[in-house]
Amino acid sequence: ALDETTHIFKSKLPDIPLPNNLLLHEYCFLKLPDVAHRTCLISAARSYTYADTHGASRKVAAGMSKLGIQKGDVVMILLPNSPEFVFTFMALSMLGAVATTANPSYTAAELSKQLAVSNAKLVVTLSAHVHKLDQQAQHHFFKVVTVDDPPENFSAFPEGEESEVPEVEISVEDTVALPFSSGTTGLAKGVILTHKSLVTSVAQQMEGENPHMYLKEEDVVLCVLPLFHIFAMHIVMMCGMRAGSAILLIEKFEMRALLDAIERHRVTVAILVPPLVVALTKNSAVEEYDLSSIRLVMSGAAPLGLQAEEALRNRLPDAIIGQGYGMTESGPVLTMSLGFAKFPFPTKSGSCGTVVRNAEMKIIDPLTSFSLPRNHHGEICVRGSQMMKGYLNDEKATAETIDADGWLHTGDIGYVDDDDEVFLVDRAKELIKFKAFQVPPAELEDLLRSHPSIADAAVVPQKDDAAGEVPVAFVVAFDLTEDAVKDFVAKQVVFYKKIHKVYFVDAIPKSQTGKILRKELRAKLDSI
Ligand code: AYL
């Protein structure tokens, strides 16, 4: 049966009309008239109703407009989980401007790259981070505002009057978010997500007679994962607001504080990554708290071990537990557990869910590119209007990811079983995932090669119990110690990109076209 026939997989749920004529902020605030006085955001300092959140977003939109932010301008949001993150994001959507989000733990070098590539005009941040924003770097000028008291020579978070929000003509094809991702190969690139792609993606979860992911107004959704990453940005902020749920913003992860917040605010929906699932099952403090309010747990963004999944079921016997599988470029959700649906379907442990509605999925043979039937392993491809438009200013990388027929190639290896459930088995792309954080090997290789005593380098993942994977380096060097190599990298990157082990070699194995033979290096690691 392995011929050219196209085996296309669809959701078990019927396609629906998509509301993707709406702009993202209009869609996220669609329930405003009904839920105006319900809680939207809960932060340590205070809570905001939907009316408060909408009003504050409009005031920020007016303020940013006065600062000169116009349609199409890119603004970097460099904030921890906070109400101001949400206000700024929604304000940018209202202005037809673009939010590029970054990790506040990034180093100055990492930030200046993203600022330059995205051509950001403004950074919204905390005073603690302004020292990392080098306005001279790469000859790229941008303004900085802080949401707390600004240090000398910096400005405060702009707020105008709601009546001052300018009238802007915005198309659903315009970019609204520009998260960065390295995709299947190379350096981090700006991922162009339009109003249409994100509205489609939220609608794929939230709409229809049987929504694929059923959230209610009464739900309290945990936001402990960072909003700067597409996972929480999409499923917690956008889906949570569309549903009219309350969103509990956790600024900084600390186990006891988290457990206390879950208990105190009666969290019903917990969106997690695998290391947090493991923490919830292994940490003995968990037993001291009442977590019985949790009705749904979703894990995503990295592989969840079967043992961790089972242990969580034992810990929370009444909760629905399942996974979502996404990729920044795919807008982001590809599959989600149908156990989360309003009228749920039975699901199996280890499954990443079923492809979302109004989308197509196929599994292709990596060598022949022919599509494969059920139960055969191959590269997962997806197609639908939720996908990114492409990478910013990078036609080559875009063409390598989205083919001429509109299929997005994920670089993930998996299969679809007899019940339409998708299982991931491997990652064929370069990307390393430390916990659920992206580590692009190409970036670390460039950095290593910039060292005067390093002639060549390759970075690959090594399996790790705590982090899933950690980056390790093979280097061709003279007169260097392992610690010197590690320190050189550690000083210039965020904590999760640090090199954990260095192997000195005579040469990096490469193909005739000069591509690093990563499989060979990974096999070498397995034999060490
Ligand atoms: P990025 N299991 C295993 N690997 C996963 C899973 C999963 N459930 N989800 C994502 N990955 C890996 O761009 C996979 O290799 O987005 C994928 O190509 O940082 C890569 O992570 C993409 O990494 C959701 C559910 C968003 C998940 C996401 C994931 C966003 C991670 C929305 O509802």
Coordinates of C-alpha atoms and ligand atoms in Angstrom, one line a residue:
A1 CA 0.0 0.0 0.0
L2 CA 3.0 2.3 0.1
D3 CA 2.4 4.1 -3.2
E4 CA 1.7 7.7 -4.2
T5 CA -2.0 7.6 -3.0
T6 CA -2.5 10.5 -0.7
H7 CA -3.6 9.3 2.7
I8 CA -5.1 12.4 4.4
F9 CA -6.3 12.4 8.0
K10 CA -9.0 14.7 9.3
S11 CA -10.6 15.3 12.7
K12 CA -13.4 13.1 13.9
L13 CA -15.3 16.4 14.4
P14 CA -17.0 18.0 11.4
D15 CA -15.5 21.2 9.8
I16 CA -17.2 24.4 10.9
P17 CA -17.5 27.9 9.4
L18 CA -14.5 29.8 10.8
P19 CA -15.0 33.3 12.2
N20 CA -11.7 34.3 10.6
N21 CA -13.1 37.5 9.2
L22 CA -12.6 38.9 12.8
L23 CA -9.4 40.5 14.1
L24 CA -7.7 38.7 16.9
H25 CA -8.6 41.2 19.7
E26 CA -12.2 41.3 18.5
Y27 CA -12.3 37.5 18.6
C28 CA -10.6 37.2 22.0
F29 CA -13.1 39.8 23.4
L30 CA -16.1 38.3 21.6
K31 CA -17.8 37.4 24.9
L32 CA -17.2 40.8 26.4
P33 CA -20.9 41.9 26.6
D34 CA -21.7 38.6 28.5
V35 CA -18.7 38.5 30.7
A36 CA -17.9 42.1 31.3
H37 CA -18.1 41.8 35.0
R38 CA -16.5 38.3 35.3
T39 CA -12.8 37.9 36.2
C40 CA -10.5 37.8 33.2
L41 CA -7.0 38.1 34.8
I42 CA -5.8 37.3 38.3
S43 CA -2.4 38.4 39.3
A44 CA -0.7 38.6 42.7
A45 CA -1.4 42.3 43.0
R46 CA -5.1 42.4 41.8
S47 CA -7.7 41.0 39.5
Y48 CA -9.2 42.5 36.3
T49 CA -12.6 41.9 34.9
Y50 CA -13.1 41.5 31.2
A51 CA -14.3 45.1 31.1
D52 CA -11.2 46.2 33.0
T53 CA -8.9 44.2 30.7
H54 CA -10.6 45.5 27.6
G55 CA -10.4 49.1 28.9
A56 CA -6.8 48.8 29.9
S57 CA -5.8 47.4 26.5
R58 CA -7.5 50.3 24.8
K59 CA -5.7 52.8 27.0
V60 CA -2.4 51.1 26.2
A61 CA -3.3 51.2 22.5
A62 CA -3.9 54.9 22.8
G63 CA -0.7 55.4 24.7
M64 CA 1.4 53.5 22.2
S65 CA -0.2 55.3 19.4
K66 CA 0.9 58.6 21.0
L67 CA 4.4 57.2 21.2
G68 CA 4.3 56.8 17.5
I69 CA 3.5 53.1 17.1
Q70 CA 1.5 52.6 13.9
K71 CA 0.0 49.8 11.8
G72 CA 2.7 47.2 10.9
D73 CA 5.2 48.4 13.5
V74 CA 6.8 45.6 15.6
V75 CA 6.9 45.9 19.4
M76 CA 8.9 43.5 21.6
I77 CA 7.1 42.4 24.7
L78 CA 9.8 41.4 27.2
L79 CA 7.7 40.7 30.3
P80 CA 7.0 37.9 32.7
N81 CA 3.4 36.7 33.0
S82 CA 1.5 39.8 34.0
P83 CA -1.6 41.8 33.2
E84 CA 0.6 44.2 31.3
F85 CA 1.6 41.4 28.9
V86 CA -2.0 40.8 28.0
F87 CA -2.9 44.5 27.7
T88 CA 0.1 45.2 25.5
F89 CA -0.6 42.2 23.2
M90 CA -4.2 43.1 22.8
A91 CA -3.3 46.8 22.3
L92 CA -1.0 45.9 19.5
S93 CA -3.7 43.9 17.8
M94 CA -6.0 46.9 18.1
L95 CA -3.4 49.1 16.4
G96 CA -2.7 46.6 13.6
A97 CA 0.8 46.4 15.0
V98 CA 2.8 43.3 15.7
A99 CA 4.0 41.7 19.0
T100 CA 7.3 39.9 19.0
T101 CA 7.8 38.1 22.3
A102 CA 11.0 37.2 24.0
N103 CA 12.2 35.5 27.2
P104 CA 13.1 38.1 29.9
S105 CA 16.0 35.8 30.8
Y106 CA 17.6 36.3 27.4
T107 CA 21.1 37.8 27.4
A108 CA 21.8 41.2 25.8
A109 CA 23.3 39.4 22.7
E110 CA 20.2 37.2 22.3
L111 CA 17.9 40.2 22.6
S112 CA 19.8 42.4 20.2
K113 CA 19.6 39.7 17.5
Q114 CA 15.8 39.4 17.8
L115 CA 15.4 43.2 18.0
A116 CA 17.4 43.6 14.8
V117 CA 15.8 40.8 12.9
S118 CA 12.3 41.8 13.8
N119 CA 13.1 45.5 13.4
A120 CA 11.3 46.3 16.6
K121 CA 10.5 50.0 17.2
L122 CA 9.7 49.7 20.9
V123 CA 10.4 47.3 23.8
V124 CA 7.9 47.0 26.7
T125 CA 9.7 45.6 29.7
L126 CA 10.6 45.8 33.4
S127 CA 13.3 48.2 34.7
A128 CA 15.3 45.1 35.7
H129 CA 15.9 44.3 32.1
V130 CA 16.7 47.7 30.5
H131 CA 20.5 47.2 31.0
K132 CA 20.3 44.3 28.5
L133 CA 18.8 46.5 25.8
D134 CA 21.7 48.0 23.9
Q135 CA 20.3 50.7 21.7
Q136 CA 23.6 51.1 19.9
A137 CA 23.9 47.5 18.9
Q138 CA 23.6 46.6 15.2
H139 CA 22.8 50.2 14.4
H140 CA 19.2 49.6 15.2
F141 CA 17.3 52.2 17.1
F142 CA 14.3 51.5 19.3
K143 CA 12.5 53.0 22.3
V144 CA 12.1 51.3 25.6
V145 CA 9.2 51.7 28.1
T146 CA 8.9 50.0 31.5
V147 CA 5.7 48.8 33.1
D148 CA 7.2 49.5 36.6
D149 CA 8.9 52.7 37.6
P150 CA 11.3 53.5 34.8
P151 CA 15.0 54.1 35.6
E152 CA 16.6 57.4 34.7
N153 CA 16.4 58.2 31.0
F154 CA 13.7 55.7 30.3
S155 CA 9.9 56.2 29.9
A156 CA 6.9 54.8 31.7
F157 CA 4.4 52.5 30.2
P158 CA 2.2 54.7 28.0
E159 CA -1.5 55.1 28.8
G160 CA -3.8 57.3 26.9
E161 CA -7.6 57.8 27.0
E162 CA -9.8 55.2 25.5
S163 CA -11.2 57.9 23.2
E164 CA -7.8 58.4 21.7
V165 CA -7.5 54.9 20.2
P166 CA -6.9 55.7 16.5
E167 CA -9.1 54.3 13.7
V168 CA -7.0 51.8 11.8
E169 CA -7.9 49.8 8.8
I170 CA -6.6 46.3 9.5
S171 CA -6.9 43.2 7.3
V172 CA -7.1 39.7 8.7
E173 CA -4.1 38.9 6.5
D174 CA -2.0 41.4 8.5
T175 CA 0.6 40.1 10.9
V176 CA -0.3 40.3 14.6
A177 CA 2.3 38.1 16.3
L178 CA 5.9 37.4 15.5
P179 CA 7.2 34.7 17.9
F180 CA 10.7 33.4 17.1
S181 CA 11.4 29.7 16.4
S182 CA 14.2 27.8 14.7
G183 CA 11.8 25.4 13.0
T184 CA 13.4 22.4 11.5
T185 CA 16.8 23.9 10.8
G186 CA 19.0 26.9 11.3
L187 CA 18.8 30.0 13.5
A188 CA 15.7 31.4 15.2
K189 CA 13.4 33.1 12.7
G190 CA 10.4 35.4 13.0
V191 CA 7.2 33.3 12.5
I192 CA 4.6 35.4 10.8
L193 CA 1.2 34.7 12.4
T194 CA -1.7 36.7 11.1
H195 CA -5.0 37.6 12.6
K196 CA -6.5 35.0 10.4
S197 CA -4.1 32.2 11.4
L198 CA -4.6 32.8 15.1
V199 CA -8.3 33.2 15.0
T200 CA -8.5 30.0 12.9
S201 CA -6.4 28.2 15.4
V202 CA -8.4 29.4 18.5
A203 CA -11.7 28.6 16.6
Q204 CA -10.4 25.1 15.9
Q205 CA -10.4 24.4 19.6
M206 CA -13.2 26.5 20.9
E207 CA -16.1 26.5 18.3
G208 CA -18.7 24.1 17.0
E209 CA -21.4 22.1 18.7
N210 CA -18.7 19.9 20.1
P211 CA -15.7 22.1 20.7
H212 CA -12.4 20.1 20.6
M213 CA -11.3 21.8 23.8
Y214 CA -14.2 22.8 26.0
L215 CA -13.5 25.7 28.3
K216 CA -16.3 27.4 30.4
E217 CA -16.8 30.8 31.9
E218 CA -16.5 29.2 35.3
D219 CA -13.1 27.8 34.5
V220 CA -10.0 29.1 36.2
V221 CA -7.1 28.4 33.8
L222 CA -3.6 28.2 35.2
C223 CA -1.0 30.3 33.4
V224 CA 2.3 29.2 34.9
L225 CA 4.0 28.6 31.5
P226 CA 5.4 31.8 30.0
L227 CA 3.2 33.8 27.8
F228 CA 6.1 34.7 25.6
H229 CA 6.0 31.2 24.2
I230 CA 3.3 30.3 21.8
F231 CA 1.9 27.4 23.9
A232 CA 0.6 29.6 26.8
M233 CA 0.0 32.6 24.5
H234 CA -2.4 30.5 22.5
I235 CA -4.1 28.1 24.7
V236 CA -4.2 30.1 27.9
M237 CA -4.5 33.7 26.8
M238 CA -6.3 33.5 23.5
C239 CA -8.5 30.4 24.1
G240 CA -9.1 31.3 27.8
M241 CA -10.3 34.8 26.9
R242 CA -12.4 33.5 24.0
A243 CA -14.2 31.2 26.5
G244 CA -14.6 34.0 29.1
S245 CA -12.7 32.0 31.7
A246 CA -10.5 33.5 34.4
I247 CA -6.7 33.3 33.9
L248 CA -4.5 32.9 36.9
L249 CA -1.1 34.6 36.1
I250 CA 1.9 33.1 37.8
E251 CA 4.9 35.3 37.4
K252 CA 7.6 33.0 38.6
F253 CA 7.6 29.3 39.2
E254 CA 8.1 28.2 42.7
M255 CA 6.5 24.8 43.7
R256 CA 4.8 25.8 47.0
A257 CA 3.6 29.1 45.8
L258 CA 2.2 27.4 42.8
L259 CA 0.4 24.7 44.8
D260 CA -0.9 27.4 47.2
A261 CA -2.3 29.4 44.2
I262 CA -4.0 26.4 42.7
E263 CA -5.7 25.6 46.0
R264 CA -6.6 29.2 46.8
H265 CA -8.0 30.1 43.4
R266 CA -9.6 26.7 42.8
V267 CA -7.8 26.2 39.5
T268 CA -9.9 23.9 37.2
V269 CA -7.7 23.7 34.1
A270 CA -3.9 23.2 34.3
I271 CA -1.9 23.7 31.1
L272 CA 1.6 22.2 31.8
V273 CA 4.8 21.0 30.2
P274 CA 6.2 17.5 31.0
P275 CA 8.7 18.6 33.6
L276 CA 5.9 20.3 35.5
V277 CA 3.8 17.1 35.3
V278 CA 6.7 15.2 36.7
A279 CA 7.1 17.8 39.5
L280 CA 3.4 17.5 40.4
T281 CA 3.8 13.7 40.7
K282 CA 7.1 13.6 42.5
N283 CA 7.2 16.6 44.8
S284 CA 6.1 15.5 48.3
A285 CA 4.7 19.0 49.0
V286 CA 1.9 18.2 46.6
E287 CA 0.2 16.0 49.3
E288 CA -0.3 19.0 51.6
Y289 CA -2.5 20.9 49.1
D290 CA -6.0 20.3 47.9
L291 CA -5.8 20.0 44.1
S292 CA -9.3 18.5 43.7
S293 CA -10.6 21.5 41.8
I294 CA -8.5 20.5 38.7
R295 CA -10.8 18.9 36.2
L296 CA -8.5 19.0 33.2
V297 CA -4.7 18.8 32.7
M298 CA -3.1 19.3 29.3
S299 CA 0.6 18.7 28.7
G300 CA 2.3 19.9 25.5
A301 CA 5.4 21.3 23.8
A302 CA 7.6 18.3 24.6
P303 CA 7.3 14.5 25.0
L304 CA 5.4 13.3 28.1
G305 CA 6.6 10.0 29.4
L306 CA 4.0 7.2 29.9
Q307 CA 5.1 6.8 33.5
A308 CA 4.6 10.5 34.2
E309 CA 1.2 10.4 32.6
E310 CA 0.2 7.4 34.7
A311 CA 1.5 8.9 37.9
L312 CA -0.5 12.0 37.3
R313 CA -3.6 9.9 36.7
N314 CA -3.0 8.4 40.2
R315 CA -2.5 11.8 41.7
L316 CA -5.6 13.4 40.1
P317 CA -8.0 10.5 39.5
D318 CA -10.9 12.7 38.6
A319 CA -9.2 14.9 36.1
I320 CA -9.2 14.5 32.3
I321 CA -5.5 14.2 31.3
G322 CA -4.2 14.5 27.8
Q323 CA -1.8 16.2 25.5
G324 CA -1.7 18.8 22.8
Y325 CA 0.9 18.8 20.1
G326 CA 1.9 22.0 18.4
M327 CA 4.6 23.9 16.7
T328 CA 5.0 27.7 16.6
E329 CA 5.0 27.6 12.7
S330 CA 1.8 25.6 12.5
G331 CA -0.1 28.4 14.2
P332 CA 0.4 26.5 16.6
V333 CA -1.9 23.5 17.3
L334 CA -1.7 20.3 15.2
T335 CA -3.4 17.8 17.4
M336 CA -5.2 17.8 20.8
S337 CA -6.8 15.2 22.9
L338 CA -10.4 14.6 22.1
G339 CA -10.8 13.8 25.8
F340 CA -11.0 17.6 26.2
A341 CA -14.0 17.9 23.9
K342 CA -17.4 19.0 25.3
F343 CA -18.7 15.5 24.3
P344 CA -15.4 13.6 24.8
F345 CA -14.0 10.6 23.0
P346 CA -12.0 7.9 24.7
T347 CA -8.3 8.3 24.3
K348 CA -5.2 6.3 24.9
S349 CA -2.2 7.0 27.1
G350 CA 0.8 8.4 25.2
S351 CA -1.4 9.8 22.5
C352 CA -0.9 13.5 21.5
G353 CA -4.5 13.7 20.4
T354 CA -6.3 14.0 17.1
V355 CA -5.8 16.5 14.3
V356 CA -7.8 19.7 14.8
R357 CA -10.9 20.4 12.6
N358 CA -10.7 22.4 9.4
A359 CA -7.2 21.0 8.8
E360 CA -5.6 18.1 7.0
M361 CA -2.7 15.9 8.2
K362 CA -0.6 13.4 6.4
I363 CA 2.4 11.3 7.3
I364 CA 5.1 11.0 4.7
D365 CA 7.9 8.7 4.1
P366 CA 11.0 10.8 4.7
L367 CA 12.8 9.3 1.7
T368 CA 10.1 9.1 -1.0
S369 CA 7.8 11.8 0.4
F370 CA 4.8 9.4 -0.4
S371 CA 2.0 9.6 2.1
L372 CA 1.6 6.7 4.4
P373 CA -1.4 4.9 5.7
R374 CA -2.3 4.4 9.4
N375 CA 0.2 2.9 11.8
H376 CA 3.2 3.7 9.6
H377 CA 5.9 6.0 11.0
G378 CA 6.8 9.1 9.0
E379 CA 7.1 12.9 9.0
I380 CA 4.0 14.7 10.1
C381 CA 2.7 17.3 7.7
V382 CA -0.3 19.6 8.2
R383 CA -2.3 22.0 6.1
G384 CA -4.9 24.7 7.0
S385 CA -5.4 28.4 7.4
Q386 CA -4.1 28.3 10.9
M387 CA -0.5 27.9 9.7
M388 CA 2.1 30.7 9.6
K389 CA 2.3 32.8 6.5
G390 CA 6.0 32.2 6.5
Y391 CA 9.3 33.3 8.1
L392 CA 10.0 37.0 8.2
N393 CA 12.4 38.0 5.4
D394 CA 13.4 34.4 4.8
E395 CA 11.9 32.9 1.7
K396 CA 14.4 30.1 1.6
A397 CA 13.5 28.8 5.0
T398 CA 9.8 29.3 4.3
A399 CA 10.0 27.2 1.1
E400 CA 11.9 24.5 3.0
T401 CA 9.1 24.3 5.6
I402 CA 5.9 24.9 3.5
D403 CA 5.9 23.0 0.2
A404 CA 4.3 24.1 -3.1
D405 CA 1.1 22.3 -2.2
G406 CA 0.8 24.2 1.1
W407 CA 1.9 21.4 3.4
L408 CA 3.9 22.4 6.4
H409 CA 6.6 19.8 7.2
T410 CA 7.1 19.6 11.0
G411 CA 10.3 17.5 11.2
D412 CA 8.5 15.4 13.7
I413 CA 8.2 11.6 13.2
G414 CA 4.9 10.0 14.2
Y415 CA 1.9 7.9 13.1
V416 CA -1.8 7.9 13.2
D417 CA -3.5 4.9 14.7
D418 CA -6.8 3.1 13.9
D419 CA -8.7 5.6 16.2
D420 CA -7.3 8.7 14.5
E421 CA -4.9 9.3 17.5
V422 CA -1.5 10.7 16.8
F423 CA 1.6 9.3 18.5
L424 CA 5.0 11.1 18.2
V425 CA 8.0 8.8 18.1
D426 CA 11.0 10.9 17.2
R427 CA 12.2 14.3 16.1
A428 CA 14.0 14.3 12.8
K429 CA 14.8 18.0 12.8
E430 CA 17.8 19.8 14.4
L431 CA 15.9 21.3 17.2
I432 CA 16.8 20.4 20.8
K433 CA 14.2 20.8 23.6
F434 CA 15.5 21.5 27.1
K435 CA 12.3 21.0 29.1
A436 CA 10.0 22.6 26.6
F437 CA 12.4 25.4 25.6
Q438 CA 13.8 25.6 22.1
V439 CA 17.6 25.2 21.7
P440 CA 18.6 25.8 18.1
P441 CA 21.9 23.9 17.6
A442 CA 22.9 26.2 14.7
E443 CA 23.0 29.1 17.1
L444 CA 25.3 27.4 19.5
E445 CA 27.5 26.1 16.6
D446 CA 27.9 29.6 15.3
L447 CA 28.8 30.8 18.8
L448 CA 31.4 28.0 19.3
R449 CA 33.0 28.6 15.9
S450 CA 33.4 32.3 16.8
H451 CA 35.9 31.2 19.5
P452 CA 39.5 31.7 18.2
S453 CA 40.6 28.3 19.3
I454 CA 37.6 26.4 17.9
A455 CA 37.9 25.3 14.3
D456 CA 34.6 23.5 14.0
A457 CA 31.7 22.4 16.1
A458 CA 28.4 20.5 16.2
V459 CA 25.7 20.5 18.8
V460 CA 23.3 17.7 19.3
P461 CA 20.8 16.6 22.0
Q462 CA 21.6 14.1 24.7
K463 CA 18.8 12.3 26.6
D464 CA 18.4 13.6 30.2
D465 CA 16.0 12.5 32.9
A466 CA 15.3 16.0 34.3
A467 CA 15.2 18.1 31.1
G468 CA 14.3 15.5 28.5
E469 CA 17.2 16.6 26.4
V470 CA 20.3 18.7 27.0
P471 CA 22.6 20.3 24.3
V472 CA 26.1 18.7 24.1
A473 CA 28.9 19.8 21.8
F474 CA 31.4 18.0 19.6
V475 CA 34.3 20.4 19.0
V476 CA 37.5 20.6 17.0
A477 CA 39.8 22.7 19.1
F478 CA 43.3 23.3 20.2
D479 CA 44.4 24.0 23.7
L480 CA 41.0 24.2 25.3
T481 CA 39.5 22.6 28.4
E482 CA 35.9 21.4 28.6
D483 CA 35.2 24.0 31.2
A484 CA 36.6 26.8 29.0
V485 CA 34.3 25.8 26.2
K486 CA 31.3 25.6 28.5
D487 CA 32.0 28.9 30.2
F488 CA 32.5 30.6 26.8
V489 CA 28.9 29.6 25.8
A490 CA 27.3 30.0 29.2
K491 CA 28.3 33.7 29.4
Q492 CA 26.4 34.5 26.2
V493 CA 23.2 32.5 26.3
V494 CA 20.1 32.0 28.4
F495 CA 20.3 29.2 31.0
Y496 CA 18.7 26.4 28.9
K497 CA 21.1 26.8 26.0
K498 CA 24.2 26.0 28.1
I499 CA 26.4 23.2 26.9
H500 CA 26.3 20.2 29.3
K501 CA 29.2 18.2 27.9
V502 CA 32.0 18.7 25.4
Y503 CA 33.5 16.0 23.3
F504 CA 36.8 16.9 21.6
V505 CA 37.1 15.3 18.1
D506 CA 39.4 15.5 15.1
A507 CA 36.7 16.3 12.7
I508 CA 33.0 16.9 12.5
P509 CA 31.3 14.2 10.3
K510 CA 29.7 15.9 7.3
S511 CA 27.9 15.0 4.1
Q512 CA 29.3 15.8 0.7
T513 CA 27.2 19.0 0.7
G514 CA 28.7 20.0 4.0
K515 CA 25.8 19.2 6.2
I516 CA 26.6 18.0 9.7
L517 CA 25.7 14.3 10.0
R518 CA 23.8 14.7 13.2
K519 CA 22.5 11.2 13.2
E520 CA 26.0 9.9 13.3
L521 CA 26.8 12.1 16.3
R522 CA 23.7 11.1 18.1
A523 CA 24.6 7.4 17.5
K524 CA 28.1 8.1 18.9
L525 CA 26.5 9.5 22.1
D526 CA 24.4 6.4 22.5
S527 CA 27.6 4.3 22.4
I528 CA 29.6 6.5 24.9
Ligands
AYL1 P1 7.6 24.9 19.6 N1 4.9 15.8 22.5 C1 6.1 15.7 22.0 N2 6.7 16.7 21.4 C2 6.0 17.9 21.2 C3 4.7 18.0 21.7 C4 4.1 16.9 22.4 N3 2.9 16.9 22.9 N4 4.3 19.3 21.4 C5 5.3 19.9 20.8 N5 6.3 19.1 20.7 C6 7.6 19.3 20.0 O1 7.6 25.6 18.3 C7 7.6 18.9 18.6 O2 8.9 18.4 18.2 O3 6.1 24.8 20.0 C8 7.3 20.2 17.9 O4 7.7 20.2 16.5 O5 8.4 25.5 20.7 C9 8.1 21.2 18.7 O6 7.9 20.7 20.0 C10 7.6 22.6 18.5 O7 8.1 23.4 19.5 C11 -0.8 23.5 22.0 C12 0.1 22.4 22.2 C13 1.2 24.7 21.3 C14 1.4 22.5 22.0 C15 2.0 23.7 21.5 C16 3.4 23.6 21.4 C17 4.2 24.7 21.1 C18 5.6 24.3 21.1 C19 -0.2 24.7 21.5 O8 -2.1 23.4 22.2

